[in-house]
């Protein structure tokens, strides 16, 4: 990806990859890190994240839309720990 993604988002991808039912391929890592960056930035800015916004971010980051719900569940659990 052209944009520099902070390493902390790759750390989140690594944690997510240990808990996902669908294995994370090496080729998905940049896209997933970008998606986590987009999503967490919105959360930190207290922005509403609708289903449509999640789909738009998934498209922007080029992740499989089938991961959206699983990532939301992961972040909910991760945030509660």
PDB file of N, CA, C and O in Angstrom:
ATOM      1  N   UNK A   1       0.847  -1.176   0.000  1.00  0.00           N
ATOM      2  CA  UNK A   1       0.000   0.000   0.000  1.00  0.00           C
ATOM      3  C   UNK A   1       0.894   1.242   0.000  1.00  0.00           C
ATOM      4  O   UNK A   1       1.985   1.227   0.546  1.00  0.00           O
ATOM      5  N   UNK A   2       0.407   2.287  -0.575  1.00  0.00           N
ATOM      6  CA  UNK A   2       1.187   3.510  -0.663  1.00  0.00           C
ATOM      7  C   UNK A   2       1.260   4.242   0.666  1.00  0.00           C
ATOM      8  O   UNK A   2       2.245   4.906   0.946  1.00  0.00           O
ATOM      9  N   UNK A   3       0.225   4.163   1.456  1.00  0.00           N
ATOM     10  CA  UNK A   3       0.199   4.887   2.715  1.00  0.00           C
ATOM     11  C   UNK A   3       0.960   4.114   3.777  1.00  0.00           C
ATOM     12  O   UNK A   3       0.891   2.895   3.844  1.00  0.00           O
ATOM     13  N   UNK A   4       1.649   4.856   4.611  1.00  0.00           N
ATOM     14  CA  UNK A   4       2.389   4.241   5.709  1.00  0.00           C
ATOM     15  C   UNK A   4       1.401   3.907   6.823  1.00  0.00           C
ATOM     16  O   UNK A   4       0.708   4.789   7.328  1.00  0.00           O
ATOM     17  N   UNK A   5       1.322   2.651   7.185  1.00  0.00           N
ATOM     18  CA  UNK A   5       0.412   2.197   8.232  1.00  0.00           C
ATOM     19  C   UNK A   5       1.245   1.928   9.480  1.00  0.00           C
ATOM     20  O   UNK A   5       2.200   1.150   9.427  1.00  0.00           O
ATOM     21  N   UNK A   6       0.908   2.580  10.596  1.00  0.00           N
ATOM     22  CA  UNK A   6       1.678   2.358  11.831  1.00  0.00           C
ATOM     23  C   UNK A   6       1.700   0.875  12.234  1.00  0.00           C
ATOM     24  O   UNK A   6       0.726   0.138  12.024  1.00  0.00           O
ATOM     25  N   UNK A   7       2.819   0.455  12.803  1.00  0.00           N
ATOM     26  CA  UNK A   7       3.004  -0.948  13.191  1.00  0.00           C
ATOM     27  C   UNK A   7       1.950  -1.438  14.173  1.00  0.00           C
ATOM     28  O   UNK A   7       1.620  -2.623  14.181  1.00  0.00           O
ATOM     29  N   UNK A   8       1.399  -0.551  14.999  1.00  0.00           N
ATOM     30  CA  UNK A   8       0.405  -0.985  15.983  1.00  0.00           C
ATOM     31  C   UNK A   8      -0.799  -1.634  15.312  1.00  0.00           C
ATOM     32  O   UNK A   8      -1.414  -2.532  15.885  1.00  0.00           O
ATOM     33  N   UNK A   9      -1.111  -1.233  14.084  1.00  0.00           N
ATOM     34  CA  UNK A   9      -2.244  -1.843  13.393  1.00  0.00           C
ATOM     35  C   UNK A   9      -1.889  -3.237  12.877  1.00  0.00           C
ATOM     36  O   UNK A   9      -2.749  -4.103  12.786  1.00  0.00           O
ATOM     37  N   UNK A  10      -0.626  -3.463  12.577  1.00  0.00           N
ATOM     38  CA  UNK A  10      -0.178  -4.813  12.225  1.00  0.00           C
ATOM     39  C   UNK A  10      -0.196  -5.715  13.464  1.00  0.00           C
ATOM     40  O   UNK A  10      -0.492  -6.907  13.354  1.00  0.00           O
ATOM     41  N   UNK A  11       0.091  -5.135  14.622  1.00  0.00           N
ATOM     42  CA  UNK A  11      -0.015  -5.896  15.871  1.00  0.00           C
ATOM     43  C   UNK A  11      -1.451  -6.352  16.094  1.00  0.00           C
ATOM     44  O   UNK A  11      -1.704  -7.476  16.545  1.00  0.00           O
ATOM     45  N   UNK A  12      -2.389  -5.487  15.771  1.00  0.00           N
ATOM     46  CA  UNK A  12      -3.815  -5.841  15.911  1.00  0.00           C
ATOM     47  C   UNK A  12      -4.159  -6.944  14.915  1.00  0.00           C
ATOM     48  O   UNK A  12      -4.879  -7.891  15.252  1.00  0.00           O
ATOM     49  N   UNK A  13      -3.642  -6.848  13.698  1.00  0.00           N
ATOM     50  CA  UNK A  13      -3.868  -7.901  12.699  1.00  0.00           C
ATOM     51  C   UNK A  13      -3.318  -9.226  13.218  1.00  0.00           C
ATOM     52  O   UNK A  13      -3.978 -10.270  13.087  1.00  0.00           O
ATOM     53  N   UNK A  14      -2.141  -9.200  13.825  1.00  0.00           N
ATOM     54  CA  UNK A  14      -1.547 -10.425  14.366  1.00  0.00           C
ATOM     55  C   UNK A  14      -2.454 -11.031  15.442  1.00  0.00           C
ATOM     56  O   UNK A  14      -2.673 -12.249  15.462  1.00  0.00           O
ATOM     57  N   UNK A  15      -2.961 -10.199  16.321  1.00  0.00           N
ATOM     58  CA  UNK A  15      -3.864 -10.681  17.374  1.00  0.00           C
ATOM     59  C   UNK A  15      -5.155 -11.219  16.763  1.00  0.00           C
ATOM     60  O   UNK A  15      -5.630 -12.288  17.131  1.00  0.00           O
ATOM     61  N   UNK A  16      -5.709 -10.476  15.821  1.00  0.00           N
ATOM     62  CA  UNK A  16      -6.929 -10.906  15.129  1.00  0.00           C
ATOM     63  C   UNK A  16      -6.710 -12.258  14.445  1.00  0.00           C
ATOM     64  O   UNK A  16      -7.566 -13.139  14.495  1.00  0.00           O
ATOM     65  N   UNK A  17      -5.551 -12.420  13.826  1.00  0.00           N
ATOM     66  CA  UNK A  17      -5.290 -13.652  13.077  1.00  0.00           C
ATOM     67  C   UNK A  17      -5.256 -14.885  13.973  1.00  0.00           C
ATOM     68  O   UNK A  17      -5.499 -15.997  13.504  1.00  0.00           O
ATOM     69  N   UNK A  18      -4.980 -14.698  15.263  1.00  0.00           N
ATOM     70  CA  UNK A  18      -4.978 -15.843  16.179  1.00  0.00           C
ATOM     71  C   UNK A  18      -6.394 -16.235  16.602  1.00  0.00           C
ATOM     72  O   UNK A  18      -6.588 -17.322  17.138  1.00  0.00           O
ATOM     73  N   UNK A  19      -7.350 -15.357  16.365  1.00  0.00           N
ATOM     74  CA  UNK A  19      -8.714 -15.605  16.832  1.00  0.00           C
ATOM     75  C   UNK A  19      -9.743 -15.790  15.726  1.00  0.00           C
ATOM     76  O   UNK A  19     -10.882 -16.133  15.999  1.00  0.00           O
ATOM     77  N   UNK A  20      -9.364 -15.548  14.494  1.00  0.00           N
ATOM     78  CA  UNK A  20     -10.312 -15.634  13.393  1.00  0.00           C
ATOM     79  C   UNK A  20     -10.532 -17.074  12.943  1.00  0.00           C
ATOM     80  O   UNK A  20      -9.617 -17.891  13.005  1.00  0.00           O
ATOM     81  N   UNK A  21     -11.744 -17.338  12.507  1.00  0.00           N
ATOM     82  CA  UNK A  21     -12.063 -18.661  11.978  1.00  0.00           C
ATOM     83  C   UNK A  21     -11.444 -18.846  10.591  1.00  0.00           C
ATOM     84  O   UNK A  21     -11.065 -19.954  10.215  1.00  0.00           O
ATOM     85  N   UNK A  22     -11.335 -17.742   9.852  1.00  0.00           N
ATOM     86  CA  UNK A  22     -10.749 -17.779   8.521  1.00  0.00           C
ATOM     87  C   UNK A  22      -9.307 -17.309   8.609  1.00  0.00           C
ATOM     88  O   UNK A  22      -9.059 -16.172   9.003  1.00  0.00           O
ATOM     89  N   UNK A  23      -8.348 -18.165   8.278  1.00  0.00           N
ATOM     90  CA  UNK A  23      -6.942 -17.773   8.381  1.00  0.00           C
ATOM     91  C   UNK A  23      -6.625 -16.501   7.591  1.00  0.00           C
ATOM     92  O   UNK A  23      -7.212 -16.261   6.536  1.00  0.00           O
ATOM     93  N   UNK A  24      -5.729 -15.705   8.125  1.00  0.00           N
ATOM     94  CA  UNK A  24      -5.284 -14.476   7.467  1.00  0.00           C
ATOM     95  C   UNK A  24      -4.061 -14.815   6.627  1.00  0.00           C
ATOM     96  O   UNK A  24      -3.049 -15.281   7.151  1.00  0.00           O
ATOM     97  N   UNK A  25      -4.161 -14.555   5.333  1.00  0.00           N
ATOM     98  CA  UNK A  25      -3.022 -14.807   4.449  1.00  0.00           C
ATOM     99  C   UNK A  25      -2.063 -13.619   4.507  1.00  0.00           C
ATOM    100  O   UNK A  25      -2.435 -12.505   4.874  1.00  0.00           O
ATOM    101  N   UNK A  26      -0.840 -13.881   4.139  1.00  0.00           N
ATOM    102  CA  UNK A  26       0.178 -12.820   4.133  1.00  0.00           C
ATOM    103  C   UNK A  26      -0.252 -11.675   3.213  1.00  0.00           C
ATOM    104  O   UNK A  26      -0.017 -10.506   3.519  1.00  0.00           O
ATOM    105  N   UNK A  27      -0.915 -12.010   2.121  1.00  0.00           N
ATOM    106  CA  UNK A  27      -1.337 -10.982   1.166  1.00  0.00           C
ATOM    107  C   UNK A  27      -2.470 -10.099   1.704  1.00  0.00           C
ATOM    108  O   UNK A  27      -2.709  -9.024   1.166  1.00  0.00           O
ATOM    109  N   UNK A  28      -3.148 -10.530   2.765  1.00  0.00           N
ATOM    110  CA  UNK A  28      -4.233  -9.737   3.360  1.00  0.00           C
ATOM    111  C   UNK A  28      -3.751  -8.779   4.449  1.00  0.00           C
ATOM    112  O   UNK A  28      -4.507  -7.900   4.862  1.00  0.00           O
ATOM    113  N   UNK A  29      -2.550  -8.948   4.918  1.00  0.00           N
ATOM    114  CA  UNK A  29      -2.080  -8.195   6.101  1.00  0.00           C
ATOM    115  C   UNK A  29      -2.144  -6.679   5.926  1.00  0.00           C
ATOM    116  O   UNK A  29      -2.629  -5.977   6.806  1.00  0.00           O
ATOM    117  N   UNK A  30      -1.672  -6.166   4.797  1.00  0.00           N
ATOM    118  CA  UNK A  30      -1.705  -4.717   4.585  1.00  0.00           C
ATOM    119  C   UNK A  30      -3.144  -4.196   4.558  1.00  0.00           C
ATOM    120  O   UNK A  30      -3.449  -3.172   5.165  1.00  0.00           O
ATOM    121  N   UNK A  31      -4.007  -4.908   3.848  1.00  0.00           N
ATOM    122  CA  UNK A  31      -5.405  -4.475   3.747  1.00  0.00           C
ATOM    123  C   UNK A  31      -6.088  -4.500   5.108  1.00  0.00           C
ATOM    124  O   UNK A  31      -6.817  -3.566   5.465  1.00  0.00           O
ATOM    125  N   UNK A  32      -5.851  -5.556   5.871  1.00  0.00           N
ATOM    126  CA  UNK A  32      -6.463  -5.632   7.199  1.00  0.00           C
ATOM    127  C   UNK A  32      -5.910  -4.560   8.130  1.00  0.00           C
ATOM    128  O   UNK A  32      -6.665  -3.941   8.895  1.00  0.00           O
ATOM    129  N   UNK A  33      -4.613  -4.297   8.064  1.00  0.00           N
ATOM    130  CA  UNK A  33      -4.022  -3.234   8.891  1.00  0.00           C
ATOM    131  C   UNK A  33      -4.646  -1.893   8.528  1.00  0.00           C
ATOM    132  O   UNK A  33      -4.969  -1.089   9.408  1.00  0.00           O
ATOM    133  N   UNK A  34      -4.841  -1.650   7.259  1.00  0.00           N
ATOM    134  CA  UNK A  34      -5.479  -0.396   6.815  1.00  0.00           C
ATOM    135  C   UNK A  34      -6.918  -0.316   7.317  1.00  0.00           C
ATOM    136  O   UNK A  34      -7.369   0.733   7.770  1.00  0.00           O
ATOM    137  N   UNK A  35      -7.640  -1.414   7.246  1.00  0.00           N
ATOM    138  CA  UNK A  35      -9.030  -1.429   7.732  1.00  0.00           C
ATOM    139  C   UNK A  35      -9.069  -1.139   9.230  1.00  0.00           C
ATOM    140  O   UNK A  35      -9.873  -0.318   9.680  1.00  0.00           O
ATOM    141  N   UNK A  36      -8.212  -1.790   9.999  1.00  0.00           N
ATOM    142  CA  UNK A  36      -8.162  -1.513  11.437  1.00  0.00           C
ATOM    143  C   UNK A  36      -7.812  -0.049  11.691  1.00  0.00           C
ATOM    144  O   UNK A  36      -8.371   0.586  12.585  1.00  0.00           O
ATOM    145  N   UNK A  37      -6.903   0.501  10.901  1.00  0.00           N
ATOM    146  CA  UNK A  37      -6.531   1.903  11.057  1.00  0.00           C
ATOM    147  C   UNK A  37      -7.745   2.803  10.812  1.00  0.00           C
ATOM    148  O   UNK A  37      -8.022   3.707  11.599  1.00  0.00           O
ATOM    149  N   UNK A  38      -8.463   2.572   9.732  1.00  0.00           N
ATOM    150  CA  UNK A  38      -9.647   3.377   9.419  1.00  0.00           C
ATOM    151  C   UNK A  38     -10.705   3.256  10.507  1.00  0.00           C
ATOM    152  O   UNK A  38     -11.272   4.258  10.966  1.00  0.00           O
ATOM    153  N   UNK A  39     -10.963   2.034  10.915  1.00  0.00           N
ATOM    154  CA  UNK A  39     -12.009   1.758  11.893  1.00  0.00           C
ATOM    155  C   UNK A  39     -11.669   2.345  13.265  1.00  0.00           C
ATOM    156  O   UNK A  39     -12.483   3.040  13.885  1.00  0.00           O
ATOM    157  N   UNK A  40     -10.480   2.100  13.735  1.00  0.00           N
ATOM    158  CA  UNK A  40     -10.089   2.568  15.075  1.00  0.00           C
ATOM    159  C   UNK A  40      -9.962   4.085  15.109  1.00  0.00           C
ATOM    160  O   UNK A  40     -10.302   4.716  16.111  1.00  0.00           O
ATOM    161  N   UNK A  41      -9.526   4.681  14.015  1.00  0.00           N
ATOM    162  CA  UNK A  41      -9.469   6.150  13.961  1.00  0.00           C
ATOM    163  C   UNK A  41     -10.868   6.733  14.131  1.00  0.00           C
ATOM    164  O   UNK A  41     -11.061   7.691  14.883  1.00  0.00           O
ATOM    165  N   UNK A  42     -11.854   6.145  13.466  1.00  0.00           N
ATOM    166  CA  UNK A  42     -13.243   6.616  13.632  1.00  0.00           C
ATOM    167  C   UNK A  42     -13.724   6.412  15.062  1.00  0.00           C
ATOM    168  O   UNK A  42     -14.389   7.277  15.622  1.00  0.00           O
ATOM    169  N   UNK A  43     -13.400   5.264  15.634  1.00  0.00           N
ATOM    170  CA  UNK A  43     -13.813   5.005  17.014  1.00  0.00           C
ATOM    171  C   UNK A  43     -13.200   6.016  17.974  1.00  0.00           C
ATOM    172  O   UNK A  43     -13.873   6.525  18.874  1.00  0.00           O
ATOM    173  N   UNK A  44     -11.936   6.319  17.772  1.00  0.00           N
ATOM    174  CA  UNK A  44     -11.248   7.263  18.647  1.00  0.00           C
ATOM    175  C   UNK A  44     -11.799   8.681  18.494  1.00  0.00           C
ATOM    176  O   UNK A  44     -11.729   9.481  19.423  1.00  0.00           O
ATOM    177  N   UNK A  45     -12.357   8.983  17.324  1.00  0.00           N
ATOM    178  CA  UNK A  45     -12.959  10.292  17.079  1.00  0.00           C
ATOM    179  C   UNK A  45     -14.441  10.324  17.448  1.00  0.00           C
ATOM    180  O   UNK A  45     -15.133  11.288  17.132  1.00  0.00           O
ATOM    181  N   UNK A  46     -14.894   9.250  18.100  1.00  0.00           N
ATOM    182  CA  UNK A  46     -16.301   9.124  18.504  1.00  0.00           C
ATOM    183  C   UNK A  46     -17.277   9.280  17.344  1.00  0.00           C
ATOM    184  O   UNK A  46     -18.375   9.811  17.506  1.00  0.00           O
ATOM    185  N   UNK A  47     -16.863   8.830  16.172  1.00  0.00           N
ATOM    186  CA  UNK A  47     -17.729   8.881  15.000  1.00  0.00           C
ATOM    187  C   UNK A  47     -18.606   7.634  14.966  1.00  0.00           C
ATOM    188  O   UNK A  47     -18.173   6.553  15.353  1.00  0.00           O
ATOM    189  N   UNK A  48     -19.814   7.810  14.480  1.00  0.00           N
ATOM    190  CA  UNK A  48     -20.712   6.672  14.331  1.00  0.00           C
ATOM    191  C   UNK A  48     -20.187   5.777  13.210  1.00  0.00           C
ATOM    192  O   UNK A  48     -19.686   6.262  12.194  1.00  0.00           O
ATOM    193  N   UNK A  49     -20.310   4.482  13.425  1.00  0.00           N
ATOM    194  CA  UNK A  49     -19.849   3.535  12.418  1.00  0.00           C
ATOM    195  C   UNK A  49     -21.022   2.648  12.028  1.00  0.00           C
ATOM    196  O   UNK A  49     -21.311   1.649  12.672  1.00  0.00           O
ATOM    197  N   UNK A  50     -21.693   3.033  10.969  1.00  0.00           N
ATOM    198  CA  UNK A  50     -22.840   2.282  10.472  1.00  0.00           C
ATOM    199  C   UNK A  50     -22.357   1.081   9.660  1.00  0.00           C
ATOM    200  O   UNK A  50     -21.168   0.968   9.333  1.00  0.00           O
ATOM    201  N   UNK A  51     -23.293   0.217   9.332  1.00  0.00           N
ATOM    202  CA  UNK A  51     -22.936  -0.922   8.476  1.00  0.00           C
ATOM    203  C   UNK A  51     -22.426  -0.435   7.128  1.00  0.00           C
ATOM    204  O   UNK A  51     -21.485  -0.996   6.577  1.00  0.00           O
ATOM    205  N   UNK A  52     -23.046   0.623   6.627  1.00  0.00           N
ATOM    206  CA  UNK A  52     -22.609   1.170   5.344  1.00  0.00           C
ATOM    207  C   UNK A  52     -21.193   1.731   5.449  1.00  0.00           C
ATOM    208  O   UNK A  52     -20.366   1.531   4.555  1.00  0.00           O
ATOM    209  N   UNK A  53     -20.887   2.417   6.552  1.00  0.00           N
ATOM    210  CA  UNK A  53     -19.535   2.951   6.748  1.00  0.00           C
ATOM    211  C   UNK A  53     -18.521   1.816   6.822  1.00  0.00           C
ATOM    212  O   UNK A  53     -17.412   1.927   6.277  1.00  0.00           O
ATOM    213  N   UNK A  54     -18.888   0.726   7.489  1.00  0.00           N
ATOM    214  CA  UNK A  54     -17.984  -0.427   7.568  1.00  0.00           C
ATOM    215  C   UNK A  54     -17.718  -0.986   6.177  1.00  0.00           C
ATOM    216  O   UNK A  54     -16.577  -1.341   5.849  1.00  0.00           O
ATOM    217  N   UNK A  55     -18.758  -1.069   5.358  1.00  0.00           N
ATOM    218  CA  UNK A  55     -18.592  -1.579   3.987  1.00  0.00           C
ATOM    219  C   UNK A  55     -17.719  -0.645   3.160  1.00  0.00           C
ATOM    220  O   UNK A  55     -16.883  -1.101   2.380  1.00  0.00           O
ATOM    221  N   UNK A  56     -17.911   0.674   3.341  1.00  0.00           N
ATOM    222  CA  UNK A  56     -17.089   1.642   2.616  1.00  0.00           C
ATOM    223  C   UNK A  56     -15.625   1.523   3.015  1.00  0.00           C
ATOM    224  O   UNK A  56     -14.736   1.567   2.161  1.00  0.00           O
ATOM    225  N   UNK A  57     -15.367   1.380   4.317  1.00  0.00           N
ATOM    226  CA  UNK A  57     -13.982   1.220   4.781  1.00  0.00           C
ATOM    227  C   UNK A  57     -13.391  -0.084   4.274  1.00  0.00           C
ATOM    228  O   UNK A  57     -12.213  -0.140   3.913  1.00  0.00           O
ATOM    229  N   UNK A  58     -14.199  -1.146   4.243  1.00  0.00           N
ATOM    230  CA  UNK A  58     -13.727  -2.436   3.723  1.00  0.00           C
ATOM    231  C   UNK A  58     -13.354  -2.308   2.253  1.00  0.00           C
ATOM    232  O   UNK A  58     -12.324  -2.828   1.817  1.00  0.00           O
ATOM    233  N   UNK A  59     -14.180  -1.586   1.497  1.00  0.00           N
ATOM    234  CA  UNK A  59     -13.865  -1.355   0.079  1.00  0.00           C
ATOM    235  C   UNK A  59     -12.585  -0.540  -0.066  1.00  0.00           C
ATOM    236  O   UNK A  59     -11.722  -0.861  -0.881  1.00  0.00           O
ATOM    237  N   UNK A  60     -12.472   0.523   0.737  1.00  0.00           N
ATOM    238  CA  UNK A  60     -11.286   1.392   0.667  1.00  0.00           C
ATOM    239  C   UNK A  60     -10.015   0.617   1.007  1.00  0.00           C
ATOM    240  O   UNK A  60      -8.970   0.808   0.392  1.00  0.00           O
ATOM    241  N   UNK A  61     -10.115  -0.264   2.003  1.00  0.00           N
ATOM    242  CA  UNK A  61      -8.950  -1.041   2.436  1.00  0.00           C
ATOM    243  C   UNK A  61      -8.753  -2.308   1.605  1.00  0.00           C
ATOM    244  O   UNK A  61      -7.736  -2.979   1.726  1.00  0.00           O
ATOM    245  N   UNK A  62      -9.736  -2.634   0.782  1.00  0.00           N
ATOM    246  CA  UNK A  62      -9.695  -3.836  -0.072  1.00  0.00           C
ATOM    247  C   UNK A  62      -9.698  -5.131   0.731  1.00  0.00           C
ATOM    248  O   UNK A  62      -8.950  -6.062   0.442  1.00  0.00           O
ATOM    249  N   UNK A  63     -10.546  -5.172   1.772  1.00  0.00           N
ATOM    250  CA  UNK A  63     -10.694  -6.437   2.501  1.00  0.00           C
ATOM    251  C   UNK A  63     -11.982  -7.110   2.065  1.00  0.00           C
ATOM    252  O   UNK A  63     -12.908  -6.470   1.559  1.00  0.00           O
ATOM    253  N   UNK A  64     -12.043  -8.396   2.304  1.00  0.00           N
ATOM    254  CA  UNK A  64     -13.236  -9.175   2.016  1.00  0.00           C
ATOM    255  C   UNK A  64     -14.343  -8.737   2.972  1.00  0.00           C
ATOM    256  O   UNK A  64     -14.163  -8.759   4.189  1.00  0.00           O
ATOM    257  N   UNK A  65     -15.477  -8.335   2.434  1.00  0.00           N
ATOM    258  CA  UNK A  65     -16.600  -7.856   3.244  1.00  0.00           C
ATOM    259  C   UNK A  65     -17.099  -8.920   4.222  1.00  0.00           C
ATOM    260  O   UNK A  65     -17.725  -8.583   5.227  1.00  0.00           O
ATOM    261  N   UNK A  66     -16.787 -10.180   3.961  1.00  0.00           N
ATOM    262  CA  UNK A  66     -17.203 -11.243   4.872  1.00  0.00           C
ATOM    263  C   UNK A  66     -16.487 -11.156   6.219  1.00  0.00           C
ATOM    264  O   UNK A  66     -16.935 -11.727   7.202  1.00  0.00           O
ATOM    265  N   UNK A  67     -15.399 -10.423   6.277  1.00  0.00           N
ATOM    266  CA  UNK A  67     -14.650 -10.267   7.535  1.00  0.00           C
ATOM    267  C   UNK A  67     -15.229  -9.173   8.438  1.00  0.00           C
ATOM    268  O   UNK A  67     -14.865  -9.088   9.605  1.00  0.00           O
ATOM    269  N   UNK A  68     -16.099  -8.318   7.930  1.00  0.00           N
ATOM    270  CA  UNK A  68     -16.583  -7.145   8.676  1.00  0.00           C
ATOM    271  C   UNK A  68     -17.194  -7.529  10.017  1.00  0.00           C
ATOM    272  O   UNK A  68     -16.811  -6.973  11.056  1.00  0.00           O
ATOM    273  N   UNK A  69     -18.142  -8.436  10.027  1.00  0.00           N
ATOM    274  CA  UNK A  69     -18.813  -8.812  11.281  1.00  0.00           C
ATOM    275  C   UNK A  69     -17.855  -9.460  12.260  1.00  0.00           C
ATOM    276  O   UNK A  69     -17.892  -9.191  13.466  1.00  0.00           O
ATOM    277  N   UNK A  70     -16.987 -10.310  11.754  1.00  0.00           N
ATOM    278  CA  UNK A  70     -16.022 -10.976  12.621  1.00  0.00           C
ATOM    279  C   UNK A  70     -15.045  -9.964  13.237  1.00  0.00           C
ATOM    280  O   UNK A  70     -14.711 -10.063  14.422  1.00  0.00           O
ATOM    281  N   UNK A  71     -14.631  -8.985  12.463  1.00  0.00           N
ATOM    282  CA  UNK A  71     -13.738  -7.949  12.981  1.00  0.00           C
ATOM    283  C   UNK A  71     -14.451  -7.112  14.035  1.00  0.00           C
ATOM    284  O   UNK A  71     -13.866  -6.773  15.068  1.00  0.00           O
ATOM    285  N   UNK A  72     -15.713  -6.788  13.808  1.00  0.00           N
ATOM    286  CA  UNK A  72     -16.480  -6.022  14.801  1.00  0.00           C
ATOM    287  C   UNK A  72     -16.573  -6.788  16.115  1.00  0.00           C
ATOM    288  O   UNK A  72     -16.379  -6.211  17.197  1.00  0.00           O
ATOM    289  N   UNK A  73     -16.829  -8.074  16.036  1.00  0.00           N
ATOM    290  CA  UNK A  73     -16.891  -8.912  17.238  1.00  0.00           C
ATOM    291  C   UNK A  73     -15.531  -8.954  17.921  1.00  0.00           C
ATOM    292  O   UNK A  73     -15.432  -8.822  19.144  1.00  0.00           O
ATOM    293  N   UNK A  74     -14.476  -9.131  17.150  1.00  0.00           N
ATOM    294  CA  UNK A  74     -13.122  -9.153  17.691  1.00  0.00           C
ATOM    295  C   UNK A  74     -12.811  -7.855  18.432  1.00  0.00           C
ATOM    296  O   UNK A  74     -12.305  -7.877  19.549  1.00  0.00           O
ATOM    297  N   UNK A  75     -13.121  -6.715  17.818  1.00  0.00           N
ATOM    298  CA  UNK A  75     -12.822  -5.432  18.454  1.00  0.00           C
ATOM    299  C   UNK A  75     -13.648  -5.224  19.721  1.00  0.00           C
ATOM    300  O   UNK A  75     -13.142  -4.650  20.688  1.00  0.00           O
ATOM    301  N   UNK A  76     -14.884  -5.690  19.717  1.00  0.00           N
ATOM    302  CA  UNK A  76     -15.701  -5.594  20.934  1.00  0.00           C
ATOM    303  C   UNK A  76     -15.064  -6.386  22.075  1.00  0.00           C
ATOM    304  O   UNK A  76     -14.967  -5.912  23.198  1.00  0.00           O
ATOM    305  N   UNK A  77     -14.641  -7.592  21.788  1.00  0.00           N
ATOM    306  CA  UNK A  77     -14.012  -8.427  22.811  1.00  0.00           C
ATOM    307  C   UNK A  77     -12.669  -7.850  23.221  1.00  0.00           C
ATOM    308  O   UNK A  77     -12.348  -7.803  24.402  1.00  0.00           O
ATOM    309  N   UNK A  78     -11.892  -7.388  22.255  1.00  0.00           N
ATOM    310  CA  UNK A  78     -10.573  -6.824  22.486  1.00  0.00           C
ATOM    311  C   UNK A  78     -10.691  -5.566  23.347  1.00  0.00           C
ATOM    312  O   UNK A  78      -9.914  -5.363  24.270  1.00  0.00           O
ATOM    313  N   UNK A  79     -11.687  -4.741  23.062  1.00  0.00           N
ATOM    314  CA  UNK A  79     -11.888  -3.511  23.808  1.00  0.00           C
ATOM    315  C   UNK A  79     -12.361  -3.735  25.223  1.00  0.00           C
ATOM    316  O   UNK A  79     -12.154  -2.904  26.109  1.00  0.00           O
ATOM    317  N   UNK A  80     -12.986  -4.884  25.479  1.00  0.00           N
ATOM    318  CA  UNK A  80     -13.483  -5.192  26.816  1.00  0.00           C
ATOM    319  C   UNK A  80     -12.443  -5.872  27.696  1.00  0.00           C
ATOM    320  O   UNK A  80     -12.687  -6.109  28.867  1.00  0.00           O
ATOM    321  N   UNK A  81     -11.299  -6.222  27.126  1.00  0.00           N
ATOM    322  CA  UNK A  81     -10.256  -6.913  27.910  1.00  0.00           C
ATOM    323  C   UNK A  81      -9.382  -5.930  28.650  1.00  0.00           C
ATOM    324  O   UNK A  81      -9.299  -4.797  28.425  1.00  0.00           O
TER     325      UNK A  81
END
